[in-house]
XYZ file of C-alpha atoms in Angstrom:
247
model
C 0.000 0.000 0.000
C 2.902 2.363 0.766
C 4.095 2.152 -2.847
C 0.732 3.052 -4.358
C 0.408 6.469 -6.007
C -1.749 8.782 -3.916
C -4.390 9.059 -6.660
C -4.803 5.267 -6.702
C -5.002 5.112 -2.890
C -7.705 7.789 -2.911
C -9.753 5.686 -5.350
C -9.411 2.644 -3.103
C -10.399 4.593 0.003
C -13.377 6.107 -1.825
C -14.905 2.622 -2.026
C -14.989 2.359 1.792
C -18.122 3.493 3.718
C -17.799 7.080 4.933
C -18.199 6.288 8.640
C -15.377 3.705 8.448
C -13.150 6.253 6.726
C -13.523 8.677 9.623
C -13.585 6.233 12.532
C -11.121 3.569 11.305
C -9.059 4.454 8.220
C -8.152 7.895 9.525
C -6.310 6.225 12.427
C -4.122 3.904 10.319
C -1.243 6.298 9.595
C -0.434 9.946 8.940
C -0.828 9.554 5.181
C -4.330 8.074 5.506
C -5.295 10.708 8.065
C -4.272 13.474 5.673
C -6.213 11.886 2.825
C -9.374 11.452 4.922
C -9.090 15.036 6.164
C -8.421 16.368 2.662
C -10.834 17.438 -0.055
C -9.862 15.085 -2.916
C -11.244 11.906 -1.330
C -14.603 13.494 -0.466
C -14.959 15.222 -3.823
C -14.535 11.808 -5.450
C -17.112 10.202 -3.120
C -19.559 13.024 -3.836
C -19.053 12.587 -7.585
C -19.498 8.807 -7.352
C -22.778 9.212 -5.452
C -24.169 12.092 -7.509
C -23.918 14.674 -4.727
C -22.098 17.388 -6.685
C -23.177 20.237 -8.901
C -21.826 23.616 -10.006
C -23.414 25.421 -7.071
C -22.292 22.928 -4.453
C -18.707 22.899 -5.740
C -18.497 26.653 -5.244
C -20.130 26.660 -1.803
C -18.723 23.542 -0.115
C -15.700 24.699 1.871
C -15.440 21.406 3.775
C -16.172 18.494 1.452
C -16.349 15.935 4.259
C -19.113 17.918 5.993
C -20.791 18.502 2.627
C -20.858 14.758 1.993
C -22.326 13.850 5.377
C -24.907 16.660 5.290
C -26.011 15.682 1.790
C -26.381 12.028 2.781
C -28.276 12.869 5.969
C -30.633 15.414 4.423
C -34.199 14.614 5.431
C -37.297 16.279 6.822
C -36.845 16.515 10.595
C -40.527 17.306 11.177
C -42.409 14.166 12.146
C -45.980 13.658 10.920
C -45.955 16.780 8.715
C -49.254 16.032 6.943
C -51.496 14.630 9.659
C -51.220 10.983 8.630
C -50.793 10.138 12.347
C -53.434 12.524 13.684
C -51.637 14.949 16.079
C -48.854 12.487 16.989
C -45.448 14.193 17.592
C -47.013 17.654 17.854
C -46.795 19.249 21.302
C -47.850 22.473 23.010
C -51.144 22.133 21.151
C -53.593 25.015 21.478
C -57.101 23.950 20.498
C -59.064 27.167 20.127
C -62.703 26.975 19.028
C -63.424 23.382 18.061
C -59.695 22.622 17.955
C -57.512 21.047 15.290
C -58.926 18.592 12.773
C -57.316 16.467 10.051
C -59.066 16.335 6.675
C -58.486 14.632 3.335
C -57.368 16.717 0.373
C -58.762 18.683 -1.358
C -61.436 19.198 1.318
C -64.596 21.276 1.014
C -64.065 24.389 -1.106
C -60.351 23.563 -1.404
C -57.762 22.670 -4.020
C -55.486 19.695 -4.492
C -51.959 20.032 -3.122
C -49.134 20.563 -5.683
C -47.560 17.215 -4.727
C -49.463 13.964 -5.231
C -47.611 12.505 -2.227
C -49.569 14.704 0.213
C -53.047 13.401 1.041
C -54.085 15.160 4.258
C -53.855 18.503 6.030
C -54.483 20.042 9.454
C -57.273 22.629 9.686
C -57.940 25.266 12.362
C -61.160 26.540 13.915
C -62.839 29.827 14.905
C -60.278 30.726 17.601
C -56.498 30.420 17.403
C -55.183 26.888 17.029
C -51.402 26.396 17.371
C -49.073 23.410 17.544
C -45.321 22.953 17.785
C -42.448 20.499 17.486
C -39.011 20.763 19.073
C -36.247 19.035 17.097
C -33.191 17.770 18.992
C -30.377 18.199 16.459
C -27.894 15.975 18.294
C -30.448 13.170 18.493
C -30.879 13.511 14.720
C -27.128 13.051 14.205
C -25.902 16.652 13.830
C -22.919 16.791 16.162
C -21.934 19.879 18.173
C -18.727 20.718 16.276
C -20.625 20.617 12.988
C -23.334 22.983 14.232
C -20.860 25.344 15.922
C -18.156 25.514 13.249
C -19.756 24.740 9.889
C -23.155 26.186 10.860
C -25.006 24.434 8.008
C -28.108 26.065 6.595
C -31.338 25.250 8.409
C -34.193 25.535 5.917
C -37.782 25.823 7.130
C -40.841 25.387 4.887
C -44.577 25.297 5.447
C -47.686 25.262 3.248
C -50.973 26.985 4.053
C -54.326 27.580 2.376
C -57.848 28.745 3.121
C -61.291 27.574 2.069
C -62.752 29.473 -0.849
C -65.839 30.356 1.194
C -64.121 31.614 4.391
C -61.398 34.057 5.355
C -58.637 33.020 7.741
C -55.352 33.959 9.427
C -52.041 32.060 9.429
C -48.732 32.444 11.318
C -45.355 30.657 11.418
C -42.667 31.070 14.090
C -39.378 29.116 14.160
C -36.657 29.490 16.806
C -33.112 28.136 17.032
C -32.426 27.247 20.660
C -29.329 26.632 22.766
C -28.711 23.789 25.208
C -30.613 25.815 27.829
C -33.318 26.709 25.280
C -32.211 30.324 24.963
C -33.315 31.820 21.621
C -30.245 32.287 19.375
C -32.139 33.120 16.170
C -35.789 33.512 15.261
C -38.001 33.809 12.211
C -41.577 34.993 12.647
C -43.845 35.527 9.681
C -46.310 38.340 9.524
C -49.886 37.351 10.266
C -51.072 36.291 6.822
C -54.679 37.243 6.067
C -56.555 35.203 3.468
C -59.811 36.912 2.444
C -63.181 35.270 2.058
C -63.867 34.228 -1.549
C -60.190 33.356 -2.130
C -59.217 30.741 -4.711
C -58.305 28.056 -2.139
C -54.794 27.578 -3.555
C -51.835 26.388 -1.481
C -48.965 28.800 -0.724
C -45.464 27.875 0.425
C -43.631 29.964 3.010
C -39.919 29.388 3.652
C -36.947 30.774 5.542
C -33.239 29.846 5.606
C -31.159 30.295 8.773
C -27.434 30.800 8.118
C -24.462 32.260 10.036
C -26.487 31.931 13.217
C -23.485 31.502 15.510
C -22.400 28.621 17.755
C -24.542 26.865 20.319
C -27.630 25.809 18.351
C -28.928 22.474 19.664
C -32.698 22.577 19.035
C -35.163 23.901 16.452
C -38.627 24.879 17.666
C -41.234 24.976 14.871
C -44.686 26.466 15.580
C -47.555 27.353 13.280
C -51.247 28.017 13.567
C -54.286 29.927 12.421
C -57.996 30.581 12.733
C -60.926 31.667 10.600
C -62.013 35.312 10.500
C -65.755 34.681 10.360
C -65.976 32.840 13.711
C -68.063 30.062 12.198
C -68.404 26.956 14.355
C -66.454 24.071 12.912
C -63.267 24.077 10.818
C -63.201 27.028 8.439
C -59.756 28.350 9.432
C -56.295 28.086 7.913
C -55.189 24.739 6.520
C -51.554 23.640 6.920
C -49.572 20.654 5.664
C -46.181 19.400 4.417
C -44.186 21.289 7.052
C -40.429 20.685 6.902
C -37.139 21.490 8.616
C -33.961 20.354 6.838
C -30.257 20.815 7.617
C -28.466 21.405 4.323
C -24.874 21.901 3.112
């Protein structure tokens, strides 16, 4: 192995699972440590697994972190579309008749842009709110990564109203420290959807970046109500919420 050209050794190492590269191969000798810590090996692994593109090549300062973040990318919100009723949602505020889950498109509604989404949450005639707190370490995002690399945290939500009723909608997302101090926050304006709207779905999104060290949790909260105070479920509809950590 010592006589192999470095380019050939990099190709051999690139065939080894990423976790083994970091936890095992990196400890073999100084040469292997330098290769595992360098960019060439991880650029090759990204290329082999289709994780590169013009934009990512310009932005990825640490290719090892870029690789792991790309492989781990997933929606950290559990039960985003109501398939499990209100499971995983805490701090639930049930104003009026409370939250309800309905099948798309619902009365006086429209189909969702994605065929993979089949249900939504709907609010009532007083404010309904619900929240999830995401433990980043439990999801595999280690402290050094969050403190040094500070990967983008992208938040998305979808909301709509019934065509025959006006409603209000709000989104608030906080990045929290170990002690749950607020280190960064995004709060939407209170969105007003008028009566006689077209019932279409609207996406709202925000990207946290350069938020500083110490982020350990993400608290996602959204909610709404109708503006006509009709008994039942004529308020804002929400679905397909997502929080992703991205390179």
